[in-house]
XYZ file of C-alpha atoms in Angstrom:
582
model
C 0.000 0.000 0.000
C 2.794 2.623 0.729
C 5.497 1.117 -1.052
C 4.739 0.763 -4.236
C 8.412 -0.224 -5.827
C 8.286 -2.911 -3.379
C 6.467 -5.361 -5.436
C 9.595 -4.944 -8.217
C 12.846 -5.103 -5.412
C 13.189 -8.431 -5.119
C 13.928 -8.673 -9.008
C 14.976 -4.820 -9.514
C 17.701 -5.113 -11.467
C 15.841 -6.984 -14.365
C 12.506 -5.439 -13.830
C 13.657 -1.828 -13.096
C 16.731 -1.771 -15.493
C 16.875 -4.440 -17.471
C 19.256 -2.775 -20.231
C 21.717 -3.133 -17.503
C 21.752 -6.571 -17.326
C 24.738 -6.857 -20.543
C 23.244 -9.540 -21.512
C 24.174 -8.633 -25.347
C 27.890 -8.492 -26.268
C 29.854 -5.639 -24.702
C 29.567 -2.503 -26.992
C 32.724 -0.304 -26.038
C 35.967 1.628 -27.846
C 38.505 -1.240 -26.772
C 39.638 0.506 -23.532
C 39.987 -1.817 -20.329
C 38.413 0.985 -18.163
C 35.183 0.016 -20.221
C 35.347 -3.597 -19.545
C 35.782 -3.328 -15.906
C 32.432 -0.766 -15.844
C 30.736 -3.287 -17.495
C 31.920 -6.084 -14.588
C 31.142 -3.651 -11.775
C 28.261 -3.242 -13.443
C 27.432 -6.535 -13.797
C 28.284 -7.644 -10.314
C 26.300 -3.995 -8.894
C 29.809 -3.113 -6.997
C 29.432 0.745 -8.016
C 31.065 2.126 -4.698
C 34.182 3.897 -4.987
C 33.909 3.716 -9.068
C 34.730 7.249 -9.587
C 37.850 7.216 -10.561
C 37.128 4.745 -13.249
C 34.025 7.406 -14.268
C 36.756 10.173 -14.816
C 39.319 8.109 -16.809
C 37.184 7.194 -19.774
C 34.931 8.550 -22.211
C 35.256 5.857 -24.422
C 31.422 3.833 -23.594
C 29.116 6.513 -22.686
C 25.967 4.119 -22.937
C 28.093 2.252 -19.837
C 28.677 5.581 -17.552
C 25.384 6.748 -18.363
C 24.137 3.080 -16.814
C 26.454 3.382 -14.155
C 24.748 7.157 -13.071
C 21.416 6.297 -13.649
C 22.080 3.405 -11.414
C 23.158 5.639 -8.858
C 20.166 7.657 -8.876
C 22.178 10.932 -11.108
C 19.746 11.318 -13.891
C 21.262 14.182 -15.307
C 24.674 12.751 -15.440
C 23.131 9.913 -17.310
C 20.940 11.489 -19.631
C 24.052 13.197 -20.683
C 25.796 10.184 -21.121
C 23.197 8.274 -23.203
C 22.799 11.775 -25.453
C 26.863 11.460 -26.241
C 26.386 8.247 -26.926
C 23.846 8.547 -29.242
C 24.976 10.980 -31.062
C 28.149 8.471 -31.621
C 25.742 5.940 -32.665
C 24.915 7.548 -35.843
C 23.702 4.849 -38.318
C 24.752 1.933 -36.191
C 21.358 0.582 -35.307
C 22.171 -1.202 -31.774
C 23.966 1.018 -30.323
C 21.536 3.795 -31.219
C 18.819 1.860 -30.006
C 20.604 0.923 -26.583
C 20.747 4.991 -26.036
C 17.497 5.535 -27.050
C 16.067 2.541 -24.515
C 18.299 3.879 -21.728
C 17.363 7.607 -22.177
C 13.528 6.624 -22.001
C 14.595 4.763 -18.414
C 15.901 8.322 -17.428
C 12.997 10.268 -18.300
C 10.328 7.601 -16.688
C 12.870 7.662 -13.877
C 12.301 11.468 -13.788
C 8.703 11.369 -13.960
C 8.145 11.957 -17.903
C 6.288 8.324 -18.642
C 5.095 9.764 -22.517
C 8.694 10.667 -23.018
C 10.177 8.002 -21.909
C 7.373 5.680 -23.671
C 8.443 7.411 -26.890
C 11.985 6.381 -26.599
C 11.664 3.059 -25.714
C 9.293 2.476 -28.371
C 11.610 3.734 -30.816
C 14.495 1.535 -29.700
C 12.125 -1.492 -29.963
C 11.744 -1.129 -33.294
C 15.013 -0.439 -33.951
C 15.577 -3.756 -32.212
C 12.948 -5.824 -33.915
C 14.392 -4.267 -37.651
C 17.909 -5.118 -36.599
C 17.876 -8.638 -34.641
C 13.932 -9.639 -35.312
C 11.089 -10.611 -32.823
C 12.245 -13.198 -30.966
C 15.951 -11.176 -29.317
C 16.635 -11.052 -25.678
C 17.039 -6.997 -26.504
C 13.248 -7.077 -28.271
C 12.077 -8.745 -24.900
C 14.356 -6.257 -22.628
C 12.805 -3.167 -24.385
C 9.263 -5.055 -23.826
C 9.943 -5.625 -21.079
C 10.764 -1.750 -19.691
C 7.663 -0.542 -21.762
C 5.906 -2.998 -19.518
C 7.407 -1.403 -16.674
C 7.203 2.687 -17.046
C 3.283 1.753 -17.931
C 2.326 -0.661 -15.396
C 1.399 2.269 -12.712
C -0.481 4.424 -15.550
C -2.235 1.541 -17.907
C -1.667 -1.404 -16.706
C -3.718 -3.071 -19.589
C -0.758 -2.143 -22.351
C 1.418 -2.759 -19.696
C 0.588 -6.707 -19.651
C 0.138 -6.886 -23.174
C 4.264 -5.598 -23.527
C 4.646 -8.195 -20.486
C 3.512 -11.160 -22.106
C 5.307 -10.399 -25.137
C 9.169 -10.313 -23.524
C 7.582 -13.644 -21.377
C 6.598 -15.058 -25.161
C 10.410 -14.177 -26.277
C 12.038 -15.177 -22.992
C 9.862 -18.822 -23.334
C 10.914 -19.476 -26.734
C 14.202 -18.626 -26.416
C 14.822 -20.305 -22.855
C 11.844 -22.540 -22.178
C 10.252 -21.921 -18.839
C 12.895 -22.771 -16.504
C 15.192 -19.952 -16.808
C 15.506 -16.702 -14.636
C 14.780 -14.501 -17.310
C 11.797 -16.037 -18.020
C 10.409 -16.567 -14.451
C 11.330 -13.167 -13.718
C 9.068 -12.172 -16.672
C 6.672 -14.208 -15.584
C 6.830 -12.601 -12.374
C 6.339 -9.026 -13.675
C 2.969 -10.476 -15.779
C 1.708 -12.331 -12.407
C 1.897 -8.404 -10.591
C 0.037 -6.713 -13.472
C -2.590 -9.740 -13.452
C -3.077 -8.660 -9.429
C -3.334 -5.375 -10.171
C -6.026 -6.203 -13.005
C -7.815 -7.781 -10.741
C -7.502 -10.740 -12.801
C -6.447 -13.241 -9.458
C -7.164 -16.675 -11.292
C -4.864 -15.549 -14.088
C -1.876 -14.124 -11.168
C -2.192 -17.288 -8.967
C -1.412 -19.567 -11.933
C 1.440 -17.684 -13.096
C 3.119 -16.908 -9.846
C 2.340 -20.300 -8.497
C 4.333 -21.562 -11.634
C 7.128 -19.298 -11.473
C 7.776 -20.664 -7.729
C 7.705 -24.252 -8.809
C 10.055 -22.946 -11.966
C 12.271 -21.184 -9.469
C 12.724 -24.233 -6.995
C 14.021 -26.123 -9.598
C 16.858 -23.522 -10.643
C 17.569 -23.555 -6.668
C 16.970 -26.187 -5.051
C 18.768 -25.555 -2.094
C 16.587 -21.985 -2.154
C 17.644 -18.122 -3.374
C 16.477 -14.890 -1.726
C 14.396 -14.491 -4.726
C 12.380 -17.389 -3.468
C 10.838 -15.009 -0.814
C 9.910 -12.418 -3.510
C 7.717 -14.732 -5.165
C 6.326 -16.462 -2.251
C 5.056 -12.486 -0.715
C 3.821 -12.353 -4.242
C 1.663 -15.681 -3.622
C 0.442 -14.211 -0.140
C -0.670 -10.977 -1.995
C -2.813 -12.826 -4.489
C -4.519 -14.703 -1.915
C -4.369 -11.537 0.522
C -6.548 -9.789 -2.311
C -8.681 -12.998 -2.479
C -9.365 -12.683 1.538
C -7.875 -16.043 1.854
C -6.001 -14.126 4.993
C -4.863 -17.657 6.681
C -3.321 -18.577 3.022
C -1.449 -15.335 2.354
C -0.098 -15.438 6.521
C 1.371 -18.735 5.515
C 2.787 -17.330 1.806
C 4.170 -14.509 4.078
C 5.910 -16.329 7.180
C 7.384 -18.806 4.634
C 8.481 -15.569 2.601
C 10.421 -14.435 5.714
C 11.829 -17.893 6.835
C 13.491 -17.777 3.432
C 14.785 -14.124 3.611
C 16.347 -14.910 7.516
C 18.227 -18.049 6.162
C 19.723 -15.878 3.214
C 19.885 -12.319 4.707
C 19.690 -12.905 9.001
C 17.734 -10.718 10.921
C 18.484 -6.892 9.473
C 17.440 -6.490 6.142
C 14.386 -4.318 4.581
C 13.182 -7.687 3.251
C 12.616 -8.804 6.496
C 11.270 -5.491 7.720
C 8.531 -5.470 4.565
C 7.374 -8.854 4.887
C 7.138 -8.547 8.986
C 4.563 -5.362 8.554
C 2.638 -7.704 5.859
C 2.344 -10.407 8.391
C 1.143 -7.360 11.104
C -1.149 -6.016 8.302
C -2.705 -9.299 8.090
C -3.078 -9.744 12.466
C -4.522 -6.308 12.289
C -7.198 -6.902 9.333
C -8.420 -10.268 11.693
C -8.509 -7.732 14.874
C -5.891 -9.419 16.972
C -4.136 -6.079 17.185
C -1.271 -6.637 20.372
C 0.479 -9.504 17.580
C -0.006 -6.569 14.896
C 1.948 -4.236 16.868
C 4.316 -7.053 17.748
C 5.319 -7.511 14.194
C 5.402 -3.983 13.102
C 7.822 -3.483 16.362
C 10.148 -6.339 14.699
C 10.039 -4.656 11.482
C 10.671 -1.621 13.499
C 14.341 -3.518 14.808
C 15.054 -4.691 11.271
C 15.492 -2.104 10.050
C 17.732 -0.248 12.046
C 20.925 -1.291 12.430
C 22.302 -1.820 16.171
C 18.758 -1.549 17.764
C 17.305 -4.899 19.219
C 14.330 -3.621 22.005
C 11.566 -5.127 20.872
C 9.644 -2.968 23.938
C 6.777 -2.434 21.394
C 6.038 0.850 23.809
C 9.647 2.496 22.176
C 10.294 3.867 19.364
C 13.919 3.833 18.227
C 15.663 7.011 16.793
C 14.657 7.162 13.346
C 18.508 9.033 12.557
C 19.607 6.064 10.836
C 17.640 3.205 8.932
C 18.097 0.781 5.905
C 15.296 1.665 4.010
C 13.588 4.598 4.882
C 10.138 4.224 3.290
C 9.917 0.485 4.431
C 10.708 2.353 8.213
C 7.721 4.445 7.501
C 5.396 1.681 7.066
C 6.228 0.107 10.234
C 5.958 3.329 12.101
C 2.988 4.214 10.253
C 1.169 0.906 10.782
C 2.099 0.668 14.386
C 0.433 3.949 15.578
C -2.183 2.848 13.031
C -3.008 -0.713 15.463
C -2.446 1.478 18.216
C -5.443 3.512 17.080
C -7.443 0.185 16.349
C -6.844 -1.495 19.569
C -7.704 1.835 21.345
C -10.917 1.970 19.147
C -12.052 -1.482 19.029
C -11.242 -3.371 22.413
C -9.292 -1.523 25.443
C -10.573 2.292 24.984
C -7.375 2.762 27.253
C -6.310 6.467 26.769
C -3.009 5.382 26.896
C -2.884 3.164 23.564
C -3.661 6.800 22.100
C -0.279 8.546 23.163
C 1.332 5.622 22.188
C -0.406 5.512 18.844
C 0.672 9.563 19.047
C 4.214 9.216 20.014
C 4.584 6.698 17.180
C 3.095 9.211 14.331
C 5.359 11.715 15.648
C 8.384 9.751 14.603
C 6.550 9.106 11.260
C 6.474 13.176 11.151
C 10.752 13.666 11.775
C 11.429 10.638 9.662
C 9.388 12.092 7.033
C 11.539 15.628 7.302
C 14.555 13.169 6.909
C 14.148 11.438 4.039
C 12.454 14.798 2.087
C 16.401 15.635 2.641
C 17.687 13.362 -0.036
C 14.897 12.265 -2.193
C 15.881 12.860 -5.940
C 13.855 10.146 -7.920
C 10.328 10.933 -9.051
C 8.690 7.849 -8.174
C 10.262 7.889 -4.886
C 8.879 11.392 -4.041
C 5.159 10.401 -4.967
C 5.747 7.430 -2.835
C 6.593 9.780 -0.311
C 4.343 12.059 -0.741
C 0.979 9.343 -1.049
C 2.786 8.074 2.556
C 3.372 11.650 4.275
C -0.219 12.524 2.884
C -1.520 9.423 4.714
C 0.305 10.171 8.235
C -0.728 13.629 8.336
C -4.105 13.184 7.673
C -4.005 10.376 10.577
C -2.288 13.073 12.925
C -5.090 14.951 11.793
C -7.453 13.351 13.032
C -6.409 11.160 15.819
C -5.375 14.510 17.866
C -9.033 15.746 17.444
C -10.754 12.329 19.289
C -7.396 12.634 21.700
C -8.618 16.614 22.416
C -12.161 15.566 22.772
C -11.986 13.385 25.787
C -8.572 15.032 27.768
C -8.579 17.715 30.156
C -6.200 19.663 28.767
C -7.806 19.721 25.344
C -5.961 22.948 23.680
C -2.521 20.462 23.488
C -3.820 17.990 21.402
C -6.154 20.291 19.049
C -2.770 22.448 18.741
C -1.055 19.255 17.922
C -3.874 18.438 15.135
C -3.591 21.788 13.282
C 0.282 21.164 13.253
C -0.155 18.045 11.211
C -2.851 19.924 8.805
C -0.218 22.631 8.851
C 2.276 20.236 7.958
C 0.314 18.459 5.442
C 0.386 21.748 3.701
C 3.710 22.687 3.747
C 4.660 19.451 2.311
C 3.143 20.047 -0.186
C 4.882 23.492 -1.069
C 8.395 21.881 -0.278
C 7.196 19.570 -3.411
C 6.810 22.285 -5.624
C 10.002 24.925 -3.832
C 12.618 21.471 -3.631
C 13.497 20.943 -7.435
C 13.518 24.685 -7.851
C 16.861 25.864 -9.625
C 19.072 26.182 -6.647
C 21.528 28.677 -8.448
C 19.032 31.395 -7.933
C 18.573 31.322 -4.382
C 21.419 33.294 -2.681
C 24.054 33.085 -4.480
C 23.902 28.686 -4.191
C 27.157 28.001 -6.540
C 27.604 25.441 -8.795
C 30.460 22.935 -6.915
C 27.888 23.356 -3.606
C 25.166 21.905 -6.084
C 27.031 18.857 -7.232
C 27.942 18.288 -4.235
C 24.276 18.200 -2.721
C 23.192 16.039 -5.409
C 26.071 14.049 -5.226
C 25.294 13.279 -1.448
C 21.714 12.413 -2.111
C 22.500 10.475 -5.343
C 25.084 8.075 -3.189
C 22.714 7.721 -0.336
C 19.765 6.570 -2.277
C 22.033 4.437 -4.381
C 23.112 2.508 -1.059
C 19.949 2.046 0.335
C 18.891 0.223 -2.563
C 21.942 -2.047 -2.879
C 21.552 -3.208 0.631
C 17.590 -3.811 -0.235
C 19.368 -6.391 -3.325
C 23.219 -7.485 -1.589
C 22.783 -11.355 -0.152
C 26.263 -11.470 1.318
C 25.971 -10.660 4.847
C 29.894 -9.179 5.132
C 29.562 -7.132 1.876
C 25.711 -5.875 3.202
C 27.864 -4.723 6.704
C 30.092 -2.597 4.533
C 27.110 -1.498 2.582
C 25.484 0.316 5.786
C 28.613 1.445 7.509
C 29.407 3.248 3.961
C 25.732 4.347 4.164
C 26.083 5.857 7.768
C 29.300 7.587 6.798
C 27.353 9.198 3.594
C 24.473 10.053 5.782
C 27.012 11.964 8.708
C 28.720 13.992 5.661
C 25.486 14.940 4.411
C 24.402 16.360 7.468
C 27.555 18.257 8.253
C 27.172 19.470 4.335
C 24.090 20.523 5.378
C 24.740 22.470 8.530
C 27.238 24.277 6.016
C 24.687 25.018 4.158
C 22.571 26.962 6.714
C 25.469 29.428 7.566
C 26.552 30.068 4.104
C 23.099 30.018 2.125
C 20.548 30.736 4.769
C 17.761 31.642 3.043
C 18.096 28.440 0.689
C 18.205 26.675 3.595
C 15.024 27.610 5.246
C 13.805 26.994 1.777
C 15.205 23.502 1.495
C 15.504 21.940 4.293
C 13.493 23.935 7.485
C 10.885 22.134 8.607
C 9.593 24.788 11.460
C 6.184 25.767 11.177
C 4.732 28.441 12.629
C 2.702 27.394 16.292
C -0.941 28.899 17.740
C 0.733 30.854 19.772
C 3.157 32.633 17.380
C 0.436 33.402 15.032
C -1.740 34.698 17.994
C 0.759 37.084 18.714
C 0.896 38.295 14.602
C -2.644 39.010 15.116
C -4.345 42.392 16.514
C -7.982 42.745 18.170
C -9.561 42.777 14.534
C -8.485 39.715 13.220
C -9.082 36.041 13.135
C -7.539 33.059 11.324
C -9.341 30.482 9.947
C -7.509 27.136 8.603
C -9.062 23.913 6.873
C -8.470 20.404 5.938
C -10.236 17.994 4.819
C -10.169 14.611 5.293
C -10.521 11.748 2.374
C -11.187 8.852 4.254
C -13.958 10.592 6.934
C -15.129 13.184 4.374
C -14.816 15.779 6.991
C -13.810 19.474 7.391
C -11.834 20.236 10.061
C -11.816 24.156 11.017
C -9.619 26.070 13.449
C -10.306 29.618 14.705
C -7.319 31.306 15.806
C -7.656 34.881 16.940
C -5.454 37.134 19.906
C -7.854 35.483 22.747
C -8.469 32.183 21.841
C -8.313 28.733 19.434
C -10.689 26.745 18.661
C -11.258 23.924 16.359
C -14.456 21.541 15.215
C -15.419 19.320 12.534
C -18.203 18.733 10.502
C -19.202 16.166 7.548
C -19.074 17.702 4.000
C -21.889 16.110 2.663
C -22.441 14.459 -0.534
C -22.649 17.626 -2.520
C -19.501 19.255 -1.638
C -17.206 18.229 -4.461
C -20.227 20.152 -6.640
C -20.466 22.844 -4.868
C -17.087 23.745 -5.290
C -16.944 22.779 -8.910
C -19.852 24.525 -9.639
C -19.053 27.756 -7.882
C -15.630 27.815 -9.743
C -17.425 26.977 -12.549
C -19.383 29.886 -12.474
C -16.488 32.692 -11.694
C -15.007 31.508 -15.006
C -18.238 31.526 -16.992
C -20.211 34.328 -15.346
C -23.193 32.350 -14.038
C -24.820 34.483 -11.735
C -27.365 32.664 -10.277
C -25.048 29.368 -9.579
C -22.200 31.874 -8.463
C -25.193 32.822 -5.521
C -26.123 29.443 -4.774
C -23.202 27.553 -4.381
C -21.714 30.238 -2.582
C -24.117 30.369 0.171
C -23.931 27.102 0.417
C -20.509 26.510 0.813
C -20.574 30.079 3.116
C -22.929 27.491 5.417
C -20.479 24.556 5.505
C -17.008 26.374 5.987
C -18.082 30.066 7.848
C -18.682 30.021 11.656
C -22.002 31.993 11.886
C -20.484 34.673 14.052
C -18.962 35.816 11.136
C-alpha cells in the first residue's frame, strides 16, 4: 500500500533496469576501463567507481548506466545523449541509447517521453535482430514497466510479449523467463484478474525451486507475491502462511536486518490487524521496526527507536505508520485505554521527523510520490487522531494544537514539493560545486539504500550500511554548512519549522481572526480552526455528498459568469465552511 516499488525489489535489477543486465555483447571503444564498468556493473559493486568514471569517455551508454544506477539522472541522460549521437547509423547502439534515455525520463517522472523512446528503440531492435531477441524482450519488457502504474492493460500486453520471447528462447525454466513471468503475475493482481496471477506466480515458484533447489532470496519475492494474491482474495490464513514462509526464506539468506525482512514482517502485522488481533499486529510492526535499524534490538513495542539512521527509509515508515495505526485500532475497538492513544501519538510523531529526513535526499520521481501518497496518509491520521485525543482530555488545547500542526504540515509538504526541485543557483548566491555536491550526497545515499535492499552477502551488506552511515554523517555536516553560508536556501530547502498557535496569535491584533481547513478523504470531513489574539478553537463537521459540486460549480461559475449558480453555491458553501459569528 505505501510502497509501491516494493512489489519490483526483489527482481529490480531486471525489472527496473533491465538494459543493464549486458546480456548482449559488450559494446565499447577497446579501452579496459570500459570492460571493468561493465563487470562492476554486472556484479552492482558501483562504490568507490569514480575514478574509473573520470578516466574514460570511451562507452558513454556504460557511464550513463552506471549514473542512472546511482540515482544521477542528469549525469546519465548526458551520457546516453553522447552516446547517441556516436551511434549515428549503427542501429544497436543507437537503439541501446534511445532505450536507456527513455529509463531516465520515466525515472524522472516523464512516462510519454520516456514511452516514446523506448518504443523507438524497440523497433530499432525488432528491424535489426527480429522478434524473438533477448534486446526485443528487454525493451518489452521496460515498456511494460514505465506503464504498469499508468495503464496497466498495455502494460501486460508488452509483459507477455518479452515472457513469449524469454519462453521461446529459454523454455520456462530460466531466470529470465520466471522473472518475466513474475512481472505479468503483478500486473494480473493489479487487473484484478487473481485466477490468471495465482497460476502464473504459483508456476514461477515451482520454476524457481528447480533452478535452486537448495533456495535463493528471490524465493521469498515470489512467495510475498503468492500471499498478496490470496491476501486480495481474503484467503487471509493462506497469504499469513505465503508470508511467514516468505520471511523464513529471507532470515536463512539475509539474518535478521534487512528491509526484506522489515517489509514482509509489517505484511504479516497487516494481516493480524485486518483479523482484529491487534497486540500480535503491533508485535510484528515493532520487529520490522528492529530490522530495520541497524544496532537496535528492544523489541519494547512501547519504544520507538531514533529514526537518525535506517536501511530503508520508506519500508521504516510503514512500520511506524502501521504501528500507531493498530495502536489507534486497539484503542478503538477493544481496550478504549487512553493510553494506547499517546502511544499511537508518540509513534506518528516519529513518522512526522522521519518524514523531514528522508524529504532531505529524495531525488527520484517515483520515490517522491511514494513519499508524498505516505506523508499525505500520516498527516491526515495526525489529523485526526489529535481531534478524538482533544475531545476526551482535560487539557484539550494540546492535542487540538497538535492536530492543526499536522494539517499545517500536510500543507507545507506540499509546497516543499513544488520549492525542492527549484533551480538552486538562484537562491542566494547557491554556486555550482555546492550543487554537485548536494546532489552528489543524495544520489550516493539513495544508491546505497537500494543495494543493501538487493546485496545477499551478509559481510559485503555490513560494509554497505557502515558506507551508508558515513554518507548520511557527511550529508548532514554538508548541510549544517549550508545553513550558515546560504541561509535563506536553507530555510527553503531543508526547514521544517512551522509556525505554532501561539506565534500566530501574537501576529494578530484585536480585529483579526484566522481560519484554517483540511479535509479529510477517508472521513469526508472538514476540520476548522479559529485562531484569533484570545483564543483557538477547532471543530469538525461532515461535507456532505454535494460538496465536491459545490465547489466545482461555484468555480465553474467565476469563469463563466453564471450568476445565479455563483449565488447558490456560494451560500452554500458560506454554510459549511463560515462560523455563523462571522
Amino acid at each position: 500500500m505505501f510502497c509501491p516499488c516494493r512489489m519490483c525489489l526483489g527482481f529490480r535489477s531486471f525489472l527496473c533496469f533491465d538494459v543493464l543486465g549486458l546480456t548482449h555483447p559488450l559494446i565499447c571503444y577497446g579501452q579496459s576501463n570500459c570492460e571493468i564498468i561493465a563487470q562492476r556493473l554486472k556484479s552492482g559493486d558501483l562504490l568507490n567507481i569514480e575514478s574509473l568514471l573520470n578516466t574514460t569517455m570511451d562507452c558513454p551508454n556504460l557511464l550513463g548506466q552506471v549514473y542512472l544506477r546511482k540515482g544521477n539522472n542528469q549525469e546519465a541522460e548526458n551520457y546516453f545523449n553522447e552516446a547517441l549521437s556516436r551511434a549515428k547509423s549503427n542501429k544497436s547502439l543507437r537503439a541501446e541509447a534511445l532505450n536507456n534515455l527513455g529509463l531516465v525520463y520515466w525515472n524522472t517522472g516523464n512516462t510519454n517521453k520516456g514511452r516514446e523512446f523506448i518504443k523507438e528503440a524497440l523497433e530499432l531492435r525488432i528491424n535489426e535482430f527480429g522478434e524473438n531477441h533477448e534486446l526485443t524482450a528487454a525493451s518489452f519488457n521496460d515498456l511494460g514497466l514505465i506503464l504498469s502504474g499508468k495503464n496497466p492493460d498495455l502494460a501486460l500486453t508488452h509483459y507477455e510479449s518479452a515472457l513469449g520471447i524469454y519462453q521461446t528462447i529459454y523454455g520456462n525454466e530460466h531466470e529470465k523467463t520466471i522473472q518475466a513471468s513474475i512481472n505479468t503475475g503483478v500486473v494480473y493482481r493489479a487487473l484484478e484478474y487473481f485466477g490468471e496471477a495465482t497460476i502464473t506466480i504459483d508456476e514461477a515458484l515451482v520454476n524457481w525451486k528447480k533452478l535452486y533447489p537448495e533456495g535463493h532470496p528471490n524465493e521469498g519475492f515470489i512467495l510475498t507475491n503468492i500471499g498478496q494474491n490470496l491476501q486480495a482474495t481474503n484467503s487471509l490464513e493462506g497469504a499469513l502462511k505465503s508470508y511467514e514462509a516468505a520471511l523464513e526464506i529471507y532470515q536463512k539468506f539475509y539474518g535478521n536486518k534487512h528491509p526484506e525482512i522489515a517489509s514482509t514482517l509489517n505484511l504479516i502485522g497487516n494481516i493480524y490487524n485486518i483479523q482484529g488481533e491487534f497486540e500480535k499486529a503491533i508485535d510484528h510492526y515493532q520487529r520490522a521496526i528492529i530490522a530495520n535499524i541497524p544496532d537496535v534490538t528492544s523489541l519494547d513495542i512501547q519504544e520507538n527507536p531514533s529514526v537518525a539512521t535506517y536501511l530503508n527509509s520508506n519500508t521504516l515508515l510503514s512500520s511506524l505508520y502501521y504501528k500507531s495505526k493498530a495502536y489507534m485500532d486497539l484503542h478503538f475497538n477493544k481496550t478504549l485505554k487512553f493510553s494506547d492513544l499517546k502511544l499511537s501519538l508518540s509513534t506518528l510523531q516519529s513518522c512526522d521527523s522521519l518524514i523531514d529526513n528522508i524529504r532531505k535526499v529524495r531525488t527520484n520521481e517515483s520515490d517522491k510520490l511514494a513519499l508524498g501518497q505516505l506523508a499525505s496518509t500520516v498527516y491526515e491520521t495526525g489529523v485526526e487522531l489529535c481531534k478524538a485525543m482533544g475531545d476526551v482530555a482535560v487539557k484539550k488545547d494540546d492535542y487540538y494544537k497538535l492536530s492543526f500542526y499536522f494539517a499545517e504540515k500536510s500543507k507545507s509538504a506540499v509546497l516543499l514539493e513544488a520549492i525542492a526541485d527549484a533551480n538552486a543557483k538562484s537562491f542566494a548566491g547557491l554556486n555550482s560545486e555546492d550543487l554537485a555536491l548536494e546532489n552528489a550526497f543524495k544520489n550516493d545515499i539513495a544508491y546505497l539504500e537500494n543495494q543493501i535492499v538487493l546485496e545477499s552477502n551478509v559481510e559485503f551488506r555490513k560494509n554497505l550500511q557502515s558506507e551508508l552511515l558515513v554518507k548520511r554523517t557527511a550529508y548532514e555536516d554538508f548541510v549544517r554548512s549550508i545553513e550558515k553560508k546560504y541561509p535563506e536556501y536553507y530555510k527553503l530547502k531543508y526547514s521544517t519549522g512551522l509556525p505554532s498557535v501561539e506565534k500566530i496569535q501574537q501576529s494578530l491584533n484585536e480585529n483579526q481572526e484566522v481560519l484554517a481547513y483540511f479535509i479529510s478523504d477517508v472521513s469526508k470531513r472538514v476540520y476548522l480552526y479559529e485562531i484569533n489574539t484570545k483564543k483557538f478553537k477547532l471543530s469538525s463537521k461532515p461535507l456532505g455528498e454535494t460538496f465536491d459540486q459545490y465547489v466545482s460549480g461555484f468555480k465553474n461559475s467565476i469563469f463563466f459568469k453564471v450568476k445565479d449558480t455563483y449565488e447558490f453555491t456560494a451560500v452554500e458553501l458560506h454554510n459549511l465552511l463560515i462560523p455563523k459569528k462571522i
